[in-house]
Tab-separated table of C-alpha atoms and ligand atoms in Angstrom:
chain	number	residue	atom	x	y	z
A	1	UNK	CA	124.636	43.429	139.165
A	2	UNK	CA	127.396	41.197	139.844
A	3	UNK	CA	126.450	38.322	137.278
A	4	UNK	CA	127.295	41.374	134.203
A	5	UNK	CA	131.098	41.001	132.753
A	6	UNK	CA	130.060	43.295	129.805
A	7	UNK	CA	127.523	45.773	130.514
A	8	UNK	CA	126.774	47.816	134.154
A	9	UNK	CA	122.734	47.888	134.955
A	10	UNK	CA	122.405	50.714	137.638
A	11	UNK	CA	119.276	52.120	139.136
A	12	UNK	CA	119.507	56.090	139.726
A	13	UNK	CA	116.942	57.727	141.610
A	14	UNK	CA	113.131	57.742	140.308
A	15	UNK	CA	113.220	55.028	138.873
A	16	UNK	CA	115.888	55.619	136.228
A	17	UNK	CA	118.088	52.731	135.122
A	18	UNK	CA	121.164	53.263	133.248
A	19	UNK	CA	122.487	50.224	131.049
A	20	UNK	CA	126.446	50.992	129.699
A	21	UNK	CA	128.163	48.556	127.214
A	22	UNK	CA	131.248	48.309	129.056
A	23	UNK	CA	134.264	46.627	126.715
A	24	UNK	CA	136.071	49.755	126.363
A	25	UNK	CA	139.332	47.713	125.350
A	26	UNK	CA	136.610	46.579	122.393
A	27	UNK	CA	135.198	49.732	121.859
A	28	UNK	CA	132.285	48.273	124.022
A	29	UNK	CA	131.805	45.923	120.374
A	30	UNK	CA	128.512	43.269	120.681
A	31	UNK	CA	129.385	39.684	121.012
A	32	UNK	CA	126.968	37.003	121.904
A	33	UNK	CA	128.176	37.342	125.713
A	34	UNK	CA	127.018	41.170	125.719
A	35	UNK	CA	124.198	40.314	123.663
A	36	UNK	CA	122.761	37.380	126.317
A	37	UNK	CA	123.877	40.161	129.102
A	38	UNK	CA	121.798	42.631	127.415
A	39	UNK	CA	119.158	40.322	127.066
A	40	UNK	CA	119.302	39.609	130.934
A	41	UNK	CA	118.822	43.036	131.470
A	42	UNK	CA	115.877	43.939	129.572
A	43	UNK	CA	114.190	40.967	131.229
A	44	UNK	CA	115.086	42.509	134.712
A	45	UNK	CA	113.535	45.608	133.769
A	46	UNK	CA	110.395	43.817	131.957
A	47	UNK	CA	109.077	42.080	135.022
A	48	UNK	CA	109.678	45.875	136.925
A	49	UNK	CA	106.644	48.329	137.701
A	50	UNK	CA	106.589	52.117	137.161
A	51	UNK	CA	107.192	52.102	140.593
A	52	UNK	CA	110.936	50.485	140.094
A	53	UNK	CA	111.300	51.748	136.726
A	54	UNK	CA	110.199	54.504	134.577
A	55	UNK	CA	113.069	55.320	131.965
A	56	UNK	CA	116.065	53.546	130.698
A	57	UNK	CA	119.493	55.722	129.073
A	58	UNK	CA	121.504	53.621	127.424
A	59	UNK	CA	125.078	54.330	127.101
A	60	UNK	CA	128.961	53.309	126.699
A	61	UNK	CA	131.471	53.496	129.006
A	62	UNK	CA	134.929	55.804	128.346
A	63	UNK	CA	134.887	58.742	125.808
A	64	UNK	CA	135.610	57.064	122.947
A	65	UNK	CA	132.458	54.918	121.610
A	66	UNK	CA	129.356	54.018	122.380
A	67	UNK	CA	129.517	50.831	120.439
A	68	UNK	CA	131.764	50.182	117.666
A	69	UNK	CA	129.302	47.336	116.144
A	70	UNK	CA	128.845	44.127	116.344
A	71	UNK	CA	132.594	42.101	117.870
A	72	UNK	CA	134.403	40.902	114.038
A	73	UNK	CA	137.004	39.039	116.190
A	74	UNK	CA	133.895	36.538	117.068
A	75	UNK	CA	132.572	36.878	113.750
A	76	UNK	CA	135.309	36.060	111.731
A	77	UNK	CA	135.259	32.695	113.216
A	78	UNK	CA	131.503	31.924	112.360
A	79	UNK	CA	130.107	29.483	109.982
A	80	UNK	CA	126.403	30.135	108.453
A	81	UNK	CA	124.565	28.270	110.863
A	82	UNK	CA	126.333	30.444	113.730
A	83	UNK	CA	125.913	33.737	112.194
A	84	UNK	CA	122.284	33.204	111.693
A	85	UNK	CA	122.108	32.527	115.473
A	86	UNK	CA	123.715	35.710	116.347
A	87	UNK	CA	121.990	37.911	114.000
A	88	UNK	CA	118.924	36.219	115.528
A	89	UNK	CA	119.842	36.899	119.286
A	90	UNK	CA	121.278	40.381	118.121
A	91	UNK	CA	117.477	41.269	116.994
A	92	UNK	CA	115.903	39.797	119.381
A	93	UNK	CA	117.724	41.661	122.121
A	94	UNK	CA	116.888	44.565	120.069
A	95	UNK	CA	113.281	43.936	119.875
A	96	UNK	CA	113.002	43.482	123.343
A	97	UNK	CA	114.515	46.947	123.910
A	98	UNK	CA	111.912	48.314	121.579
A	99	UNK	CA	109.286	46.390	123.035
A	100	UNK	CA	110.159	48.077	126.367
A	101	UNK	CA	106.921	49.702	127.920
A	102	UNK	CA	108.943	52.771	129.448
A	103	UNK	CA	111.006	54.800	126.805
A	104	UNK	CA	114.335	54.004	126.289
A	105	UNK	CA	116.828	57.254	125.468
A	106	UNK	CA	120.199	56.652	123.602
A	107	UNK	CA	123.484	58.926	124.590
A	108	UNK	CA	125.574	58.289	122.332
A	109	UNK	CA	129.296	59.128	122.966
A	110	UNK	CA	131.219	58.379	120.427
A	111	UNK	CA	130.903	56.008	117.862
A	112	UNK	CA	128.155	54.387	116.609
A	113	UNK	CA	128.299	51.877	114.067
A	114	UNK	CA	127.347	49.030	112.337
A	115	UNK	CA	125.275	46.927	115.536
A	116	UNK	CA	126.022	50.145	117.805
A	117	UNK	CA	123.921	52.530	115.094
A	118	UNK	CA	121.665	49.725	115.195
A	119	UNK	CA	121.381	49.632	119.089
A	120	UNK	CA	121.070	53.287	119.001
A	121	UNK	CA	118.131	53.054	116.195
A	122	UNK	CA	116.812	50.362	118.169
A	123	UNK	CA	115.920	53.007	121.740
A	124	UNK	CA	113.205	55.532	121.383
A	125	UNK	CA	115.214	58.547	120.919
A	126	UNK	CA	118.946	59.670	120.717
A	127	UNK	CA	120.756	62.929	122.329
A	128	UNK	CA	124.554	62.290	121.370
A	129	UNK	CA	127.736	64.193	122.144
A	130	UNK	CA	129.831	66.313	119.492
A	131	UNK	CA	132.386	63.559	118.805
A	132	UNK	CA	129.422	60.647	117.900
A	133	UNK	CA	129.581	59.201	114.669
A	134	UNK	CA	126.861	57.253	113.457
A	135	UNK	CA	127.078	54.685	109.906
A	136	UNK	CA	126.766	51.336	108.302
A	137	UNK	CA	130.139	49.742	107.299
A	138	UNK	CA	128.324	46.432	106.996
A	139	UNK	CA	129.427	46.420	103.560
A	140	UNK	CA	133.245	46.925	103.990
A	141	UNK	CA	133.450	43.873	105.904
A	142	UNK	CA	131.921	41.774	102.798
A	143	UNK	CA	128.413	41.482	105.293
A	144	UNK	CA	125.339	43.618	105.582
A	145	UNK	CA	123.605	45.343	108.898
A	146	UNK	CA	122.135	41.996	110.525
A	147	UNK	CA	120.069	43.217	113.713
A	148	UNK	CA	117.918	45.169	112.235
A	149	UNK	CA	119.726	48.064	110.857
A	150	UNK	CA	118.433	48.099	107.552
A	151	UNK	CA	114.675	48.280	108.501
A	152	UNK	CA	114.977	51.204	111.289
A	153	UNK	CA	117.663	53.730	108.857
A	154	UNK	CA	114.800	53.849	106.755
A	155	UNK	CA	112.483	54.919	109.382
A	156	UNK	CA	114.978	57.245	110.773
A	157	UNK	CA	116.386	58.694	107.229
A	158	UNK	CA	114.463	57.897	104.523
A	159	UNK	CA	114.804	55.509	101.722
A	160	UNK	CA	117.110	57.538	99.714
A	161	UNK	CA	119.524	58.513	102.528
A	162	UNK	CA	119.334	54.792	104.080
A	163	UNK	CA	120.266	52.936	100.633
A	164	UNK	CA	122.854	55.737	100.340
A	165	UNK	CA	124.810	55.083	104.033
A	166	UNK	CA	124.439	51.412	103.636
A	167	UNK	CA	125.556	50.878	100.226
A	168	UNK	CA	129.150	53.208	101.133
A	169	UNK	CA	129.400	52.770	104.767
A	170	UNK	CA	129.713	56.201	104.927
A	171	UNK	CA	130.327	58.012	108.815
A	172	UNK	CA	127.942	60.321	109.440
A	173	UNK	CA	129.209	63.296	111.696
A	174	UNK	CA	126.983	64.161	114.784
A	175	UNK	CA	126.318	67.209	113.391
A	176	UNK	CA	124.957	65.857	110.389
A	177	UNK	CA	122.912	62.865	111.937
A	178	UNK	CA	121.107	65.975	113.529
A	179	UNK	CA	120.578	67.259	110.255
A	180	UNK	CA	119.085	64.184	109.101
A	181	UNK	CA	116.793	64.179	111.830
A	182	UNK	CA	118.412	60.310	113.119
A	183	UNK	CA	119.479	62.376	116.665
A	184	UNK	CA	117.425	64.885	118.643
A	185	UNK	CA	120.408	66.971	120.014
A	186	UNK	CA	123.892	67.037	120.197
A	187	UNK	CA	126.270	68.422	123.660
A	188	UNK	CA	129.776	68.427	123.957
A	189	UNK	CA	130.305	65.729	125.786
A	190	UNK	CA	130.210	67.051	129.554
A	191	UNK	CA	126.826	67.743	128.800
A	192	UNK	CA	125.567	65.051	127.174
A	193	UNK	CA	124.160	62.986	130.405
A	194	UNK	CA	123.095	66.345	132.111
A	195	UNK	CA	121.437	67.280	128.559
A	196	UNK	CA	119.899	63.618	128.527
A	197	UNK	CA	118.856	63.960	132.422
A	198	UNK	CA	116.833	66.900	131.622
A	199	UNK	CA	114.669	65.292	129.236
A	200	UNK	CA	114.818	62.379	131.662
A	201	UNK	CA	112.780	64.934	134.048
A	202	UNK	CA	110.473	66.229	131.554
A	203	UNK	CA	109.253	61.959	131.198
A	204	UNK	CA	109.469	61.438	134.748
A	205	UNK	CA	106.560	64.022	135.706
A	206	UNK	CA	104.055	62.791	133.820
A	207	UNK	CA	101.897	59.780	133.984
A	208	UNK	CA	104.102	56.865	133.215
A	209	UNK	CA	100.909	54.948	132.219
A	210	UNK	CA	100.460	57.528	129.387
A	211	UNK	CA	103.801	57.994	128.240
A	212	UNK	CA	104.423	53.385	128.262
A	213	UNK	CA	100.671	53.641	126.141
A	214	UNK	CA	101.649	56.418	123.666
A	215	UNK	CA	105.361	54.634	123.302
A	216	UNK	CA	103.072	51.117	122.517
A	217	UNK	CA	101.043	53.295	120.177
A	218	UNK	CA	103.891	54.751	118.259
A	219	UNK	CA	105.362	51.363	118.151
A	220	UNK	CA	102.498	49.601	116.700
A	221	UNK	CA	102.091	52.257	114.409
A	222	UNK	CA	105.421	51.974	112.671
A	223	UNK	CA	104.041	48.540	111.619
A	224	UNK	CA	100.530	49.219	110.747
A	225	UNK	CA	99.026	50.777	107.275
A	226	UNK	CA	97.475	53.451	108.684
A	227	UNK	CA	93.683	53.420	109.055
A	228	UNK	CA	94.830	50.070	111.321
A	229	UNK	CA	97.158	52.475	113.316
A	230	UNK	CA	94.161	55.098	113.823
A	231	UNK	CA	91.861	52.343	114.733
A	232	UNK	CA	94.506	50.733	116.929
A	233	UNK	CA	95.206	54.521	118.654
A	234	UNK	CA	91.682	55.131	119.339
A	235	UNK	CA	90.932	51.836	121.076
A	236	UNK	CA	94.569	52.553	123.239
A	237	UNK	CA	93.509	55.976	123.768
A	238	UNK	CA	90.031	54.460	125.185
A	239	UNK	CA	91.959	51.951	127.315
A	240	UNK	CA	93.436	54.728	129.233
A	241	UNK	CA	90.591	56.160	130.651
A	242	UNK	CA	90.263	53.190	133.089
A	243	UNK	CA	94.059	55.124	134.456
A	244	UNK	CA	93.762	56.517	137.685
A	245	UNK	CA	96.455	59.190	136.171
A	246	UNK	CA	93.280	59.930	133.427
A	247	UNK	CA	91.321	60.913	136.033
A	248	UNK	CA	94.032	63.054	138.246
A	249	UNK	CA	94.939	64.742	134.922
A	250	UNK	CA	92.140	65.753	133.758
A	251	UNK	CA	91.037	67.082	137.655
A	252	UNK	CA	94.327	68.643	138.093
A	253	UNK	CA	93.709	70.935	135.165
A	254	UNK	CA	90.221	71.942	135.769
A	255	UNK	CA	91.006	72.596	139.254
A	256	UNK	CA	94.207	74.766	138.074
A	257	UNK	CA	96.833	72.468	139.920
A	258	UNK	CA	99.359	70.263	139.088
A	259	UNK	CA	98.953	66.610	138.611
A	260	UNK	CA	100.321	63.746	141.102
A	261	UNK	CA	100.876	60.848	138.878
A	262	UNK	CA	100.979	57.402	140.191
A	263	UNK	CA	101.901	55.126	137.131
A	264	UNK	CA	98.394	53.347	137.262
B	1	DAK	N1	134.721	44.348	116.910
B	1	DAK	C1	135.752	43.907	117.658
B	1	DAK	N2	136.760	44.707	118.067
B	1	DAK	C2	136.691	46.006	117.724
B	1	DAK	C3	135.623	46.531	116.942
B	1	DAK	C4	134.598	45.633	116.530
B	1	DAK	N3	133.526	46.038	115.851
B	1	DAK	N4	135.852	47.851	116.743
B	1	DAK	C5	137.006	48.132	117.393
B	1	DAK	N5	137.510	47.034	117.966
B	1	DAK	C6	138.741	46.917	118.760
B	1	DAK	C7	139.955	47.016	117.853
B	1	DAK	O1	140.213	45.748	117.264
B	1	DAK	C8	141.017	47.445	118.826
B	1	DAK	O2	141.418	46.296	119.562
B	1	DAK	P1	143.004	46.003	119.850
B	1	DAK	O3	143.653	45.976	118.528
B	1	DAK	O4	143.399	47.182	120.728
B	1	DAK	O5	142.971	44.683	120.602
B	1	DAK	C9	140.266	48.357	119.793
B	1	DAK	O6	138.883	48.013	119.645
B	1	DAK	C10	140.439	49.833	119.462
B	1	DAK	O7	140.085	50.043	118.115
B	1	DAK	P2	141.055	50.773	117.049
B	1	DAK	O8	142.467	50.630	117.456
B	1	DAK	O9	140.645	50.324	115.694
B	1	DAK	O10	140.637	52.295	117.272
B	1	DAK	P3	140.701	53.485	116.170
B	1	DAK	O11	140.459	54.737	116.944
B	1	DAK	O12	141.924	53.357	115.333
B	1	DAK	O13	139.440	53.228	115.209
B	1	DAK	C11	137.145	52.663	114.694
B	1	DAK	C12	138.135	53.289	115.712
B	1	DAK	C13	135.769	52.581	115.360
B	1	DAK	C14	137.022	53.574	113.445
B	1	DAK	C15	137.673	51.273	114.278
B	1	DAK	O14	137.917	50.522	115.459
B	1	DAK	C16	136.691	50.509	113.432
B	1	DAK	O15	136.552	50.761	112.221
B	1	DAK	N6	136.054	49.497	114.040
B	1	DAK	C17	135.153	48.628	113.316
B	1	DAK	C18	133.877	49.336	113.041
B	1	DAK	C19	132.956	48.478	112.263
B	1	DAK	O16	133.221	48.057	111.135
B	1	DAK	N7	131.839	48.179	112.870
B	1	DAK	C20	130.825	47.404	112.241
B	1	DAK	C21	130.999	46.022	112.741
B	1	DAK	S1	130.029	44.965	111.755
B	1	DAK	C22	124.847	40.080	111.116
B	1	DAK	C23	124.713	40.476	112.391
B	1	DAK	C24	125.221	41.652	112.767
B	1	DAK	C25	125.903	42.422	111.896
B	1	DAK	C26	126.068	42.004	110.596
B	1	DAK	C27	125.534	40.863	110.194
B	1	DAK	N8	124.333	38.826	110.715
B	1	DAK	C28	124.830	37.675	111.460
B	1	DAK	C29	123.660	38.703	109.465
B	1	DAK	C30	126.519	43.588	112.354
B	1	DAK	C31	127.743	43.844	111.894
B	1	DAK	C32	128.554	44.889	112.479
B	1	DAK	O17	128.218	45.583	113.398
């Protein structure tokens, strides 16, 4: 898309879209511009069907970082009023990208930190390469994680872990992010789009319906005590059986073939 300074949107075949933070002079860092770009994005892939789109990778461009955090150069110059404004925008870019009906895969390349973990938090799942580094160093720079960070470490890590990273700013290796269970896998990096790709295949041959309601239901979930998020699973589960893929799943395996999924 020609109107993006910051970021490259590109549709791949079946309906995968790759979205790259591109500011590799800035270690592809967040300011508001990228942020509204971002923003832009998500809405173009929003208003999309399965048809158009099924999954989304984000990424970074160059070897170096995925995204170094949020930009300090614009920061530095903010007053309160500001800053609240572009922690604001920051999360609600980054609730949009959660809100996403079709899942939403990290690869992380490099680093990852402050806004950048965040981003990465903020996607469904992440697969990074050997040389990632995820952390927090909020706190070095006098401030704290503002889009969100905070709330999704502890999902990811724990409370113990999560008041641990924040409170030194601490880099985690990729190695031990796996460990923690915050990434799913990690490549050297020549792999880590092919590794990412292959997942990217396992999500694209199944019902897209199923895997957007089961992303919704995990979602919800997260913010729901639980007998709400049983309740609220049973009455999506019910939903889907109006699906045409329902009905060509549940054929397909009785009749001992495979499934043609048409995202409705
Ligand atoms: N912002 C702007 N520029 C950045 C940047 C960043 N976060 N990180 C790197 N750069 C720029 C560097 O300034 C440098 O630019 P030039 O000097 O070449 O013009 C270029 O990218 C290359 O970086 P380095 O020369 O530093 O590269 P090194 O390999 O030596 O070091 C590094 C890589 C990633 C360890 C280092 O760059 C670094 O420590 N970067 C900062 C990482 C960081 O602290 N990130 C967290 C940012 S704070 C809130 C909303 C949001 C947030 C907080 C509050 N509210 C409003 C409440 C979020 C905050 C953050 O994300």
């Amino acid at each position: 898309n020609a109107d993006f300074q910051n970021i490259k949107l590109e549709k791949k075949e079946n309906a995968v879209w790759f979205l790259t933070l591109n500011r590799p002079q800035a270690l592809n860092a967040l300011n508001s511009q990228t942020l509204n770009e971002i923003g832009d994005a998500l809405r173009q892939l929003s208003e999309m069907d399965y048809d158009n789109a099924k999954v989304l990778v984000v990424t970074g461009s160059g070897e170096k970082a995925f995204v170094a955090g949020a930009d300090i150069k614009e920061m530095s110059d903010l007053n309160a009023d500001q800053a609240q404004a572009f922690a604001q925008k920051g999360q609600s870019v980054f609730h949009e990208l959660n809100l996403l009906k079709i899942p939403v895969i990290a690869a992380v390349n490099g680093f990852a930190l402050g806004g950048g973990c965040e981003l990465a938090l903020a996607c469904d799942f992440i697969i990074a390469s050997e040389n990632a580094k995820f952390g927090l160093p909020e706190v070095s720079l006098g401030l704290i994680p503002g889009f969100g960070g905070t709330a999704r470490l502890l999902g990811a890590v724990g409370l113990r872990k999560a008041r641990e990273l924040t409170f030194t700013g601490e880099m985690l290796s990729a190695a031990e992010a796996y460990r923690l269970g915050l990434v799913s896998a990690v490549v050297p990096q020549a792999e880590l789009i092919p590794t990412v790709m292959k997942k990217v295949e396992m999500i694209l041959v199944k019902s897209a319906v199923a895997v957007g309601l089961s992303k919704k239901s995990i979602n919800e979930a997260y913010d729901l005590e639980v007998e709400k998020a049983l309740s609220n699973e049973a009455e999506i589960f019910g939903s889907i059986f109006e699906s045409v893929d329902s009905k060509e799943g549940m054929a397909a395996f009785l009749e001992k073939r495979k499934p043609t999924f048409i995202g409705k």
